[in-house]
PDB file of C-alpha atoms in Angstrom:
ATOM      1  CA  MET K  13     -12.003 -18.731  -3.271  1.00  0.00           C
ATOM      2  CA  SER K  14     -11.434 -18.401   0.717  1.00  0.00           C
ATOM      3  CA  ASP K  15      -9.832 -15.288   2.171  1.00  0.00           C
ATOM      4  CA  GLN K  16      -6.397 -16.390   1.873  1.00  0.00           C
ATOM      5  CA  ALA K  17      -6.537 -16.866  -2.291  1.00  0.00           C
ATOM      6  CA  TRP K  18      -8.183 -13.478  -2.374  1.00  0.00           C
ATOM      7  CA  MET K  19      -5.734 -11.891  -0.401  1.00  0.00           C
ATOM      8  CA  ARG K  20      -2.575 -13.574  -2.440  1.00  0.00           C
ATOM      9  CA  LEU K  21      -4.278 -11.506  -5.625  1.00  0.00           C
ATOM     10  CA  ALA K  22      -3.957  -8.629  -3.505  1.00  0.00           C
ATOM     11  CA  ILE K  23      -0.298  -9.420  -2.673  1.00  0.00           C
ATOM     12  CA  ALA K  24       0.193  -9.790  -6.507  1.00  0.00           C
ATOM     13  CA  GLN K  25      -1.221  -6.075  -6.869  1.00  0.00           C
ATOM     14  CA  ALA K  26       1.261  -4.926  -4.125  1.00  0.00           C
ATOM     15  CA  GLN K  27       4.145  -6.605  -5.672  1.00  0.00           C
ATOM     16  CA  GLN K  28       3.164  -4.358  -8.958  1.00  0.00           C
ATOM     17  CA  ALA K  29       3.400  -1.454  -7.201  1.00  0.00           C
ATOM     18  CA  ALA K  30       6.584  -2.174  -5.871  1.00  0.00           C
ATOM     19  CA  GLN K  31       8.264  -2.566  -8.768  1.00  0.00           C
ATOM     20  CA  ILE K  32       7.248   0.726 -10.507  1.00  0.00           C
ATOM     21  CA  ASP K  33       8.501   2.084  -6.756  1.00  0.00           C
ATOM     22  CA  GLU K  34       5.445   2.772  -5.444  1.00  0.00           C
ATOM     23  CA  VAL K  35       4.299   1.495  -1.600  1.00  0.00           C
ATOM     24  CA  PRO K  36       3.640  -2.001  -1.938  1.00  0.00           C
ATOM     25  CA  VAL K  37      -0.425  -2.322  -1.402  1.00  0.00           C
ATOM     26  CA  GLY K  38      -2.456  -4.188  -3.427  1.00  0.00           C
ATOM     27  CA  ALA K  39      -6.488  -4.622  -3.189  1.00  0.00           C
ATOM     28  CA  VAL K  40      -9.223  -6.671  -4.825  1.00  0.00           C
ATOM     29  CA  LEU K  41     -12.635  -6.003  -4.882  1.00  0.00           C
ATOM     30  CA  VAL K  42     -15.143  -8.927  -4.800  1.00  0.00           C
ATOM     31  CA  ASP K  43     -19.063  -9.674  -5.311  1.00  0.00           C
ATOM     32  CA  LYS K  44     -21.118 -11.982  -2.560  1.00  0.00           C
ATOM     33  CA  ASN K  45     -20.765 -14.297  -5.516  1.00  0.00           C
ATOM     34  CA  GLY K  46     -17.395 -14.750  -5.376  1.00  0.00           C
ATOM     35  CA  GLU K  47     -16.602 -12.582  -8.474  1.00  0.00           C
ATOM     36  CA  LEU K  48     -13.658 -10.609  -9.036  1.00  0.00           C
ATOM     37  CA  VAL K  49     -15.009  -7.248  -9.526  1.00  0.00           C
ATOM     38  CA  ALA K  50     -11.736  -4.768  -9.621  1.00  0.00           C
ATOM     39  CA  ALA K  51      -8.099  -5.218  -8.534  1.00  0.00           C
ATOM     40  CA  GLY K  52      -5.864  -2.241  -8.173  1.00  0.00           C
ATOM     41  CA  PHE K  53      -2.091  -1.175  -6.799  1.00  0.00           C
ATOM     42  CA  ASN K  54      -0.954   1.878  -4.653  1.00  0.00           C
ATOM     43  CA  HIS K  55       0.268   4.317  -7.326  1.00  0.00           C
ATOM     44  CA  PRO K  56      -0.303   8.332  -5.830  1.00  0.00           C
ATOM     45  CA  ILE K  57       3.378   9.231  -6.944  1.00  0.00           C
ATOM     46  CA  ARG K  58       3.087   7.747 -10.572  1.00  0.00           C
ATOM     47  CA  SER K  59      -0.342   9.117 -10.899  1.00  0.00           C
ATOM     48  CA  ASN K  60       0.371  12.685  -9.199  1.00  0.00           C
ATOM     49  CA  ASP K  61      -3.054  11.846  -7.390  1.00  0.00           C
ATOM     50  CA  PRO K  62      -2.370  11.525  -3.404  1.00  0.00           C
ATOM     51  CA  SER K  63      -5.733   9.603  -3.245  1.00  0.00           C
ATOM     52  CA  ALA K  64      -4.721   7.279  -5.481  1.00  0.00           C
ATOM     53  CA  HIS K  65      -4.458   4.225  -2.573  1.00  0.00           C
ATOM     54  CA  ALA K  66      -5.228   0.520  -4.010  1.00  0.00           C
ATOM     55  CA  GLU K  67      -8.306   1.094  -2.246  1.00  0.00           C
ATOM     56  CA  ILE K  68      -9.364   4.131  -4.175  1.00  0.00           C
ATOM     57  CA  VAL K  69      -8.265   2.744  -7.372  1.00  0.00           C
ATOM     58  CA  VAL K  70     -10.196  -0.361  -6.906  1.00  0.00           C
ATOM     59  CA  LEU K  71     -13.359   1.558  -5.510  1.00  0.00           C
ATOM     60  CA  ARG K  72     -12.977   3.801  -8.834  1.00  0.00           C
ATOM     61  CA  ALA K  73     -12.603   0.672 -11.004  1.00  0.00           C
ATOM     62  CA  ALA K  74     -15.597  -1.075  -9.657  1.00  0.00           C
ATOM     63  CA  ALA K  75     -18.137   1.740  -9.737  1.00  0.00           C
ATOM     64  CA  GLN K  76     -17.131   2.112 -13.282  1.00  0.00           C
ATOM     65  CA  SER K  77     -17.690  -1.348 -13.955  1.00  0.00           C
ATOM     66  CA  LEU K  78     -20.624  -1.930 -12.189  1.00  0.00           C
ATOM     67  CA  ALA K  79     -22.231   1.802 -13.278  1.00  0.00           C
ATOM     68  CA  ASN K  80     -22.698   2.140  -9.453  1.00  0.00           C
ATOM     69  CA  TYR K  81     -20.997   4.666  -6.610  1.00  0.00           C
ATOM     70  CA  ARG K  82     -22.579   1.952  -4.035  1.00  0.00           C
ATOM     71  CA  LEU K  83     -20.808  -1.268  -4.204  1.00  0.00           C
ATOM     72  CA  PRO K  84     -22.829  -3.609  -1.631  1.00  0.00           C
ATOM     73  CA  ASP K  85     -22.756  -7.062  -1.127  1.00  0.00           C
ATOM     74  CA  THR K  86     -18.624  -6.820  -1.512  1.00  0.00           C
ATOM     75  CA  THR K  87     -15.625  -7.692  -0.194  1.00  0.00           C
ATOM     76  CA  MET K  88     -12.679  -5.528  -0.110  1.00  0.00           C
ATOM     77  CA  TYR K  89      -9.325  -7.150   0.320  1.00  0.00           C
ATOM     78  CA  VAL K  90      -6.234  -4.965   1.176  1.00  0.00           C
ATOM     79  CA  THR K  91      -2.911  -5.842   2.357  1.00  0.00           C
ATOM     80  CA  VAL K  92      -2.426  -3.474   4.702  1.00  0.00           C
ATOM     81  CA  GLU K  93      -5.155  -1.470   7.144  1.00  0.00           C
ATOM     82  CA  PRO K  94      -6.700   0.746   5.595  1.00  0.00           C
ATOM     83  CA  CYS K  95      -6.053   4.830   6.211  1.00  0.00           C
ATOM     84  CA  THR K  96      -8.612   7.458   7.454  1.00  0.00           C
ATOM     85  CA  MET K  97      -9.345   8.583   3.811  1.00  0.00           C
ATOM     86  CA  CYS K  98      -9.696   4.789   2.611  1.00  0.00           C
ATOM     87  CA  VAL K  99     -12.007   3.669   5.412  1.00  0.00           C
ATOM     88  CA  GLY K 100     -13.900   6.968   4.572  1.00  0.00           C
ATOM     89  CA  ALA K 101     -14.264   5.771   0.870  1.00  0.00           C
ATOM     90  CA  LEU K 102     -15.326   2.160   1.813  1.00  0.00           C
ATOM     91  CA  VAL K 103     -17.709   3.529   4.046  1.00  0.00           C
ATOM     92  CA  HIS K 104     -19.653   5.666   1.457  1.00  0.00           C
ATOM     93  CA  ALA K 105     -19.581   2.680  -0.852  1.00  0.00           C
ATOM     94  CA  ARG K 106     -21.079   0.632   1.291  1.00  0.00           C
ATOM     95  CA  VAL K 107     -18.406  -2.011   1.328  1.00  0.00           C
ATOM     96  CA  ALA K 108     -19.799  -5.073   3.384  1.00  0.00           C
ATOM     97  CA  ARG K 109     -16.780  -6.106   4.427  1.00  0.00           C
ATOM     98  CA  ILE K 110     -13.334  -5.194   4.801  1.00  0.00           C
ATOM     99  CA  VAL K 111     -10.267  -8.021   4.826  1.00  0.00           C
ATOM    100  CA  TYR K 112      -6.918  -6.891   5.269  1.00  0.00           C
ATOM    101  CA  GLY K 113      -2.998  -8.417   6.077  1.00  0.00           C
ATOM    102  CA  ALA K 114      -1.226  -6.326   8.085  1.00  0.00           C
ATOM    103  CA  PRO K 115      -1.949  -3.749  10.607  1.00  0.00           C
ATOM    104  CA  GLU K 116      -0.657  -0.164   9.597  1.00  0.00           C
ATOM    105  CA  PRO K 117       0.831   1.524  12.991  1.00  0.00           C
ATOM    106  CA  ARG K 118       1.379   4.804  12.101  1.00  0.00           C
ATOM    107  CA  THR K 119      -1.623   5.576   9.722  1.00  0.00           C
ATOM    108  CA  GLY K 120      -4.191   2.525  10.053  1.00  0.00           C
ATOM    109  CA  ALA K 121      -7.519   3.815  10.783  1.00  0.00           C
ATOM    110  CA  ILE K 122      -9.255   0.347  11.663  1.00  0.00           C
ATOM    111  CA  GLU K 123      -7.253  -0.774  15.001  1.00  0.00           C
ATOM    112  CA  SER K 124      -4.175   1.410  14.894  1.00  0.00           C
ATOM    113  CA  ALA K 125      -3.565   4.981  15.088  1.00  0.00           C
ATOM    114  CA  GLN K 126      -7.558   5.876  14.721  1.00  0.00           C
ATOM    115  CA  ARG K 127     -10.069   3.168  15.046  1.00  0.00           C
ATOM    116  CA  LEU K 128     -12.479   5.087  13.495  1.00  0.00           C
ATOM    117  CA  PHE K 129     -15.296   2.459  13.782  1.00  0.00           C
ATOM    118  CA  GLU K 130     -15.366   2.329  17.632  1.00  0.00           C
ATOM    119  CA  SER K 131     -17.465   5.810  17.650  1.00  0.00           C
ATOM    120  CA  GLY K 132     -20.695   4.193  16.651  1.00  0.00           C
ATOM    121  CA  GLU K 133     -20.925   7.374  14.591  1.00  0.00           C
ATOM    122  CA  PHE K 134     -20.830   5.981  10.815  1.00  0.00           C
ATOM    123  CA  ASN K 135     -24.050   5.203   9.033  1.00  0.00           C
ATOM    124  CA  HIS K 136     -22.382   1.979   7.487  1.00  0.00           C
ATOM    125  CA  THR K 137     -19.865   0.069   9.089  1.00  0.00           C
ATOM    126  CA  PRO K 138     -18.650  -2.902   7.821  1.00  0.00           C
ATOM    127  CA  GLU K 139     -17.663  -6.339   8.971  1.00  0.00           C
ATOM    128  CA  ILE K 140     -14.032  -6.074   9.345  1.00  0.00           C
ATOM    129  CA  GLN K 141     -11.501  -9.115   9.323  1.00  0.00           C
ATOM    130  CA  SER K 142      -7.976  -8.558   9.903  1.00  0.00           C
ATOM    131  CA  GLY K 143      -4.354 -10.926   9.876  1.00  0.00           C
ATOM    132  CA  VAL K 144      -5.188 -12.671   6.720  1.00  0.00           C
ATOM    133  CA  LEU K 145      -2.103 -13.342   5.558  1.00  0.00           C
ATOM    134  CA  ALA K 146      -0.296 -10.870   7.915  1.00  0.00           C
ATOM    135  CA  LYS K 147       3.413 -11.791   7.895  1.00  0.00           C
ATOM    136  CA  GLN K 148       3.331 -12.117   4.362  1.00  0.00           C
ATOM    137  CA  CYS K 149       1.598  -8.315   3.613  1.00  0.00           C
ATOM    138  CA  ALA K 150       3.822  -7.060   6.569  1.00  0.00           C
ATOM    139  CA  LYS K 151       7.257  -8.854   4.452  1.00  0.00           C
ATOM    140  CA  LEU K 152       6.376  -6.634   1.549  1.00  0.00           C
ATOM    141  CA  MET K 153       6.081  -3.452   3.418  1.00  0.00           C
ATOM    142  CA  THR K 154       9.104  -3.973   5.245  1.00  0.00           C
ATOM    143  CA  ASP K 155      11.548  -5.447   2.128  1.00  0.00           C
ATOM    144  CA  PHE K 156      10.221  -2.563   0.158  1.00  0.00           C
ATOM    145  CA  PHE K 157      11.024   0.174   2.958  1.00  0.00           C
ATOM    146  CA  GLU K 158      14.508  -1.450   4.035  1.00  0.00           C
ATOM    147  CA  LYS K 159      15.603  -1.571   0.464  1.00  0.00           C
ATOM    148  CA  LYS K 160      14.558   2.223  -0.178  1.00  0.00           C
ATOM    149  CA  ARG K 161      16.670   2.979   2.815  1.00  0.00           C
ATOM    150  CA  ALA K 162      19.661   1.296   1.707  1.00  0.00           C
ATOM    151  CA  THR K 163      19.390   2.498  -1.624  1.00  0.00           C
ATOM    152  CA  GLN K 164      19.579   5.748  -0.068  1.00  0.00           C
ATOM    153  CA  LYS K 165      22.593   5.264   2.110  1.00  0.00           C
ATOM    154  CA  ASP K 166      24.514   3.719  -0.847  1.00  0.00           C
ATOM    155  CA  PRO K 167      23.950   5.256  -3.766  1.00  0.00           C
ATOM    156  CA  GLU K 168      25.565   4.070  -6.864  1.00  0.00           C
TER     157      GLU K 168
END
């Protein structure tokens, strides 16, 4: 499958997050053979777990499934640019490639707010691909927060 096809699966995961009133971020992890290893979505509020970002949820599921905390030769597809915590986890897991849709200007740790890989100090640096279905991924976030603001202004 193409990057766009995998990102569509990540978008479907993000939509599940939105349905339970969580910030709509979704992710999938794919192995070198193009097989889905794990999928998940953001749910820190529902699970009372500040680390339950989509990427972390997927890394945990994949590590359990493969019985290995290292996930080399895998690609993480995520709808929004990962934060600092998620970049750290992706590095520790040795994910080979990170593909994301929309940049995250406030907390993005790859190209936006932090630019963590620019230092060259990590012991593992994954390949990065940004902007895959960026408009669709950004629209999920925009629509979610517009709805949230409208609900807060006009409670019924």
